[in-house]
PDB file of C-alpha atoms and ligand atoms in Angstrom:
ATOM      1  CA  GLU A 275      65.937 137.786 257.288  1.00  0.00           C
ATOM      2  CA  GLU A 276      67.254 135.591 254.353  1.00  0.00           C
ATOM      3  CA  ARG A 277      71.297 134.254 254.950  1.00  0.00           C
ATOM      4  CA  MET A 278      73.129 132.330 252.442  1.00  0.00           C
ATOM      5  CA  THR A 279      73.371 128.931 253.570  1.00  0.00           C
ATOM      6  CA  PRO A 280      77.530 127.163 252.490  1.00  0.00           C
ATOM      7  CA  TYR A 281      75.159 124.965 250.340  1.00  0.00           C
ATOM      8  CA  ASP A 282      73.197 127.992 248.577  1.00  0.00           C
ATOM      9  CA  ALA A 283      77.509 129.191 247.568  1.00  0.00           C
ATOM     10  CA  ILE A 284      78.204 125.590 246.411  1.00  0.00           C
ATOM     11  CA  GLY A 285      74.942 125.301 244.498  1.00  0.00           C
ATOM     12  CA  GLU A 286      73.315 121.932 244.342  1.00  0.00           C
ATOM     13  CA  LYS A 287      75.681 120.983 240.370  1.00  0.00           C
ATOM     14  CA  LYS A 288      78.925 121.018 242.250  1.00  0.00           C
ATOM     15  CA  LEU A 289      78.057 119.866 245.288  1.00  0.00           C
ATOM     16  CA  SER A 290      77.150 116.837 243.152  1.00  0.00           C
ATOM     17  CA  SER A 291      80.494 116.750 240.969  1.00  0.00           C
ATOM     18  CA  LEU A 292      82.494 117.488 244.422  1.00  0.00           C
ATOM     19  CA  VAL A 293      81.483 113.727 245.921  1.00  0.00           C
ATOM     20  CA  ASP A 294      81.727 112.526 242.139  1.00  0.00           C
ATOM     21  CA  ALA A 295      84.646 113.522 241.969  1.00  0.00           C
ATOM     22  CA  PHE A 296      86.146 112.428 246.043  1.00  0.00           C
ATOM     23  CA  TYR A 297      84.615 109.155 244.817  1.00  0.00           C
ATOM     24  CA  ARG A 298      86.737 108.871 242.222  1.00  0.00           C
ATOM     25  CA  ARG A 299      89.837 108.861 243.907  1.00  0.00           C
ATOM     26  CA  VAL A 300      88.099 106.374 247.038  1.00  0.00           C
ATOM     27  CA  ALA A 301      88.614 103.730 244.745  1.00  0.00           C
ATOM     28  CA  ASN A 302      91.156 103.976 243.973  1.00  0.00           C
ATOM     29  CA  HIS A 303      92.837 104.877 246.886  1.00  0.00           C
ATOM     30  CA  PRO A 304      94.726 101.356 248.649  1.00  0.00           C
ATOM     31  CA  GLU A 305      93.937 102.169 252.156  1.00  0.00           C
ATOM     32  CA  LEU A 306      90.280 102.900 251.080  1.00  0.00           C
ATOM     33  CA  ILE A 307      89.645 100.296 248.663  1.00  0.00           C
ATOM     34  CA  PRO A 308      89.338  97.131 251.658  1.00  0.00           C
ATOM     35  CA  ILE A 309      86.471  98.831 253.272  1.00  0.00           C
ATOM     36  CA  PHE A 310      84.283 100.351 250.695  1.00  0.00           C
ATOM     37  CA  PRO A 311      81.713  98.328 248.536  1.00  0.00           C
ATOM     38  CA  LYS A 312      83.162  98.320 244.943  1.00  0.00           C
ATOM     39  CA  ASP A 313      80.286 100.364 243.128  1.00  0.00           C
ATOM     40  CA  LEU A 314      79.735 103.025 245.005  1.00  0.00           C
ATOM     41  CA  THR A 315      76.894 104.353 243.880  1.00  0.00           C
ATOM     42  CA  GLU A 316      74.328 104.381 246.392  1.00  0.00           C
ATOM     43  CA  THR A 317      77.038 105.422 248.719  1.00  0.00           C
ATOM     44  CA  ALA A 318      77.541 108.743 246.342  1.00  0.00           C
ATOM     45  CA  ARG A 319      73.950 109.369 246.811  1.00  0.00           C
ATOM     46  CA  LEU A 320      74.266 109.209 250.809  1.00  0.00           C
ATOM     47  CA  GLN A 321      76.724 111.499 250.886  1.00  0.00           C
ATOM     48  CA  LYS A 322      75.303 113.928 248.130  1.00  0.00           C
ATOM     49  CA  GLN A 323      71.909 113.737 250.265  1.00  0.00           C
ATOM     50  CA  PHE A 324      74.188 113.816 253.500  1.00  0.00           C
ATOM     51  CA  LEU A 325      76.597 116.668 252.675  1.00  0.00           C
ATOM     52  CA  THR A 326      73.724 118.960 251.467  1.00  0.00           C
ATOM     53  CA  GLN A 327      72.475 119.113 255.116  1.00  0.00           C
ATOM     54  CA  PHE A 328      75.483 119.381 256.562  1.00  0.00           C
ATOM     55  CA  LEU A 329      76.185 122.592 254.861  1.00  0.00           C
ATOM     56  CA  GLY A 330      72.672 124.456 255.675  1.00  0.00           C
ATOM     57  CA  GLY A 331      70.526 122.844 252.463  1.00  0.00           C
ATOM     58  CA  PRO A 332      67.681 120.999 252.641  1.00  0.00           C
ATOM     59  CA  PRO A 333      67.687 118.208 255.169  1.00  0.00           C
ATOM     60  CA  LEU A 334      67.340 115.328 252.154  1.00  0.00           C
ATOM     61  CA  TYR A 335      69.645 112.670 254.509  1.00  0.00           C
ATOM     62  CA  THR A 336      67.716 112.860 257.814  1.00  0.00           C
ATOM     63  CA  GLU A 337      64.031 112.491 255.230  1.00  0.00           C
ATOM     64  CA  GLU A 338      65.644 109.318 254.176  1.00  0.00           C
ATOM     65  CA  HIS A 339      67.272 107.614 256.644  1.00  0.00           C
ATOM     66  CA  GLY A 340      66.846 109.685 260.271  1.00  0.00           C
ATOM     67  CA  HIS A 341      68.998 110.959 262.423  1.00  0.00           C
ATOM     68  CA  PRO A 342      73.120 110.101 260.994  1.00  0.00           C
ATOM     69  CA  MET A 343      74.705 109.028 263.633  1.00  0.00           C
ATOM     70  CA  LEU A 344      77.643 109.268 261.811  1.00  0.00           C
ATOM     71  CA  ARG A 345      80.214 107.619 264.384  1.00  0.00           C
ATOM     72  CA  ALA A 346      77.893 104.888 264.778  1.00  0.00           C
ATOM     73  CA  ARG A 347      76.976 103.894 261.265  1.00  0.00           C
ATOM     74  CA  HIS A 348      80.797 103.952 260.634  1.00  0.00           C
ATOM     75  CA  LEU A 349      81.776 101.243 263.582  1.00  0.00           C
ATOM     76  CA  PRO A 350      81.282  98.304 261.206  1.00  0.00           C
ATOM     77  CA  HIS A 351      83.999 100.107 259.139  1.00  0.00           C
ATOM     78  CA  GLU A 352      88.012 100.150 260.697  1.00  0.00           C
ATOM     79  CA  ILE A 353      88.258 104.106 260.894  1.00  0.00           C
ATOM     80  CA  THR A 354      92.295 103.693 261.687  1.00  0.00           C
ATOM     81  CA  PRO A 355      94.196 107.503 261.501  1.00  0.00           C
ATOM     82  CA  ARG A 356      95.492 106.563 258.027  1.00  0.00           C
ATOM     83  CA  ARG A 357      91.890 105.860 256.376  1.00  0.00           C
ATOM     84  CA  ALA A 358      91.526 109.615 258.014  1.00  0.00           C
ATOM     85  CA  LYS A 359      94.242 110.995 256.305  1.00  0.00           C
ATOM     86  CA  ALA A 360      93.640 108.858 252.614  1.00  0.00           C
ATOM     87  CA  TRP A 361      89.790 110.481 253.067  1.00  0.00           C
ATOM     88  CA  LEU A 362      90.680 114.032 253.759  1.00  0.00           C
ATOM     89  CA  SER A 363      93.023 113.760 250.955  1.00  0.00           C
ATOM     90  CA  CYS A 364      90.462 112.036 248.627  1.00  0.00           C
ATOM     91  CA  MET A 365      87.924 115.497 249.360  1.00  0.00           C
ATOM     92  CA  SER A 366      91.338 117.620 249.574  1.00  0.00           C
ATOM     93  CA  ALA A 367      91.911 116.403 245.804  1.00  0.00           C
ATOM     94  CA  ALA A 368      88.046 116.661 244.541  1.00  0.00           C
ATOM     95  CA  MET A 369      88.061 120.198 245.773  1.00  0.00           C
ATOM     96  CA  ASP A 370      91.058 121.445 244.030  1.00  0.00           C
ATOM     97  CA  GLU A 371      89.634 119.257 240.682  1.00  0.00           C
ATOM     98  CA  VAL A 372      86.350 121.081 241.304  1.00  0.00           C
ATOM     99  CA  LYS A 373      87.318 124.496 242.057  1.00  0.00           C
ATOM    100  CA  LEU A 374      85.781 124.866 245.248  1.00  0.00           C
ATOM    101  CA  ASP A 375      86.751 128.630 245.687  1.00  0.00           C
ATOM    102  CA  SER A 376      88.132 130.186 249.289  1.00  0.00           C
ATOM    103  CA  PRO A 377      86.983 130.819 251.940  1.00  0.00           C
ATOM    104  CA  ILE A 378      84.110 128.446 251.797  1.00  0.00           C
ATOM    105  CA  ARG A 379      86.469 125.890 250.661  1.00  0.00           C
ATOM    106  CA  GLU A 380      88.716 126.032 253.848  1.00  0.00           C
ATOM    107  CA  HIS A 381      85.776 126.228 256.282  1.00  0.00           C
ATOM    108  CA  PHE A 382      84.117 123.537 254.947  1.00  0.00           C
ATOM    109  CA  PHE A 383      87.139 121.561 254.471  1.00  0.00           C
ATOM    110  CA  SER A 384      87.829 122.363 258.277  1.00  0.00           C
ATOM    111  CA  ARG A 385      84.609 121.114 259.167  1.00  0.00           C
ATOM    112  CA  LEU A 386      85.204 117.735 257.417  1.00  0.00           C
ATOM    113  CA  ALA A 387      88.842 117.314 258.821  1.00  0.00           C
ATOM    114  CA  LEU A 388      86.928 117.635 262.452  1.00  0.00           C
ATOM    115  CA  THR A 389      84.718 114.759 261.317  1.00  0.00           C
ATOM    116  CA  ALA A 390      86.835 112.310 259.771  1.00  0.00           C
ATOM    117  CA  ASN A 391      88.801 112.546 263.223  1.00  0.00           C
ATOM    118  CA  HIS A 392      85.758 112.673 264.892  1.00  0.00           C
ATOM    119  CA  MET A 393      84.852 108.764 262.885  1.00  0.00           C
ATOM    120  CA  VAL A 394      88.030 107.125 263.842  1.00  0.00           C
ATOM    121  CA  ASN A 395      87.475 103.920 265.926  1.00  0.00           C
ATOM    122  CA  SER A 396      90.566 101.508 265.672  1.00  0.00           C
ATOM    123  CA  PRO A 397      94.216 102.215 265.376  1.00  0.00           C
ATOM    124  CA  ASP A 398      96.848 102.213 262.456  1.00  0.00           C
ATOM    125  CA  LYS A 399      98.237  98.937 262.188  1.00  0.00           C
ATOM    126  CA  VAL A 400     102.136  98.788 262.121  1.00  0.00           C
ATOM    127  CA  GLN A 401     103.587  99.530 258.251  1.00  0.00           C
TER     128      GLN A 401
HETATM  129  C1  LIG B 780      79.574 105.510 255.118  1.00  0.00           C
HETATM  130  C2  LIG B 780      84.293 105.285 255.591  1.00  0.00           C
HETATM  131  C3  LIG B 780      84.478 109.523 257.187  1.00  0.00           C
HETATM  132  C4  LIG B 780      79.445 110.311 255.579  1.00  0.00           C
HETATM  133  C5  LIG B 780      80.573 105.262 254.686  1.00  0.00           C
HETATM  134  C6  LIG B 780      81.119 103.952 254.261  1.00  0.00           C
HETATM  135  C7  LIG B 780      82.406 104.027 254.625  1.00  0.00           C
HETATM  136  C8  LIG B 780      83.145 104.549 254.301  1.00  0.00           C
HETATM  137  C9  LIG B 780      83.322 102.215 254.598  1.00  0.00           C
HETATM  138  C10 LIG B 780      80.138 102.465 253.692  1.00  0.00           C
HETATM  139  C11 LIG B 780      79.765 102.633 252.584  1.00  0.00           C
HETATM  140  C12 LIG B 780      78.953 101.764 252.189  1.00  0.00           C
HETATM  141  O1  LIG B 780      78.541 100.923 252.426  1.00  0.00           O
HETATM  142  O2  LIG B 780      77.922 102.429 251.875  1.00  0.00           O
HETATM  143  C13 LIG B 780      84.873 106.349 256.101  1.00  0.00           C
HETATM  144  C14 LIG B 780      86.378 107.076 255.935  1.00  0.00           C
HETATM  145  C15 LIG B 780      86.019 107.969 256.757  1.00  0.00           C
HETATM  146  C16 LIG B 780      84.926 108.321 256.995  1.00  0.00           C
HETATM  147  C17 LIG B 780      87.237 105.935 256.045  1.00  0.00           C
HETATM  148  C18 LIG B 780      87.229 108.439 257.450  1.00  0.00           C
HETATM  149  C19 LIG B 780      87.619 109.112 258.361  1.00  0.00           C
HETATM  150  C20 LIG B 780      83.378 110.176 256.765  1.00  0.00           C
HETATM  151  C21 LIG B 780      82.917 111.588 256.653  1.00  0.00           C
HETATM  152  C22 LIG B 780      81.902 111.940 256.723  1.00  0.00           C
HETATM  153  C23 LIG B 780      81.120 110.544 255.913  1.00  0.00           C
HETATM  154  C24 LIG B 780      83.638 112.640 257.693  1.00  0.00           C
HETATM  155  C25 LIG B 780      80.669 113.551 256.667  1.00  0.00           C
HETATM  156  C26 LIG B 780      81.407 114.518 256.201  1.00  0.00           C
HETATM  157  C27 LIG B 780      79.507 109.357 255.690  1.00  0.00           C
HETATM  158  C28 LIG B 780      77.750 108.896 255.169  1.00  0.00           C
HETATM  159  C29 LIG B 780      77.865 107.956 254.210  1.00  0.00           C
HETATM  160  C30 LIG B 780      78.912 106.869 255.474  1.00  0.00           C
HETATM  161  C31 LIG B 780      77.000 110.133 255.272  1.00  0.00           C
HETATM  162  C32 LIG B 780      76.455 106.781 254.756  1.00  0.00           C
HETATM  163  C33 LIG B 780      75.884 106.288 255.697  1.00  0.00           C
HETATM  164  C34 LIG B 780      74.620 105.437 256.010  1.00  0.00           C
HETATM  165  O3  LIG B 780      75.042 104.353 255.395  1.00  0.00           O
HETATM  166  O4  LIG B 780      73.858 105.581 255.857  1.00  0.00           O
HETATM  167  N1  LIG B 780      81.908 105.981 255.426  1.00  0.00           N
HETATM  168  N2  LIG B 780      84.566 108.031 256.387  1.00  0.00           N
HETATM  169  N3  LIG B 780      82.318 109.342 256.564  1.00  0.00           N
HETATM  170  N4  LIG B 780      80.219 107.750 255.165  1.00  0.00           N
HETATM  171 FE1  LIG B 780      81.923 107.524 256.061  1.00  0.00          FE
END
């Protein structure tokens, strides 16, 4: 039996456009600018690989970099609850831009929200 994955439903092209739209927003978000590199080309390439496998497509990230260990890989970066919210708001706006359809969108976004909350490793600063 052949099962259609969310990756098949979205397609490589749309996933790539989504990640590009997302990092254009990250690059301009005041909460996120301080922790991301100026040049987001490589970050976007890694994220395309990761989200491909996250959505049930080929394991591109693991083939090149080994186990994702996402929480460990994020520990060098100060990820506050406010930054997790900002990350998710950039993703939601990127999903609007590329017109990602329901119900894939809701399912994908809720899994990203769980992952984003799991990445939080620092408290918000006052103000
Ligand atoms: C890498 C921030 C959530 C997947 C990074 C980097 C930062 C970051 C600063 C390093 C970028 C670089 O140096 O190239 C954040 C923040 C998040 C968040 C503030 C908010 C909660 C997520 C989520 C996912 C994710 C939810 C997956 C669904 C990745 C991947 C990388 C990465 C795959 C590349 C890891 C590598 O170096 O191989 N993130 N991230 N991040 N992030 Fe996040």
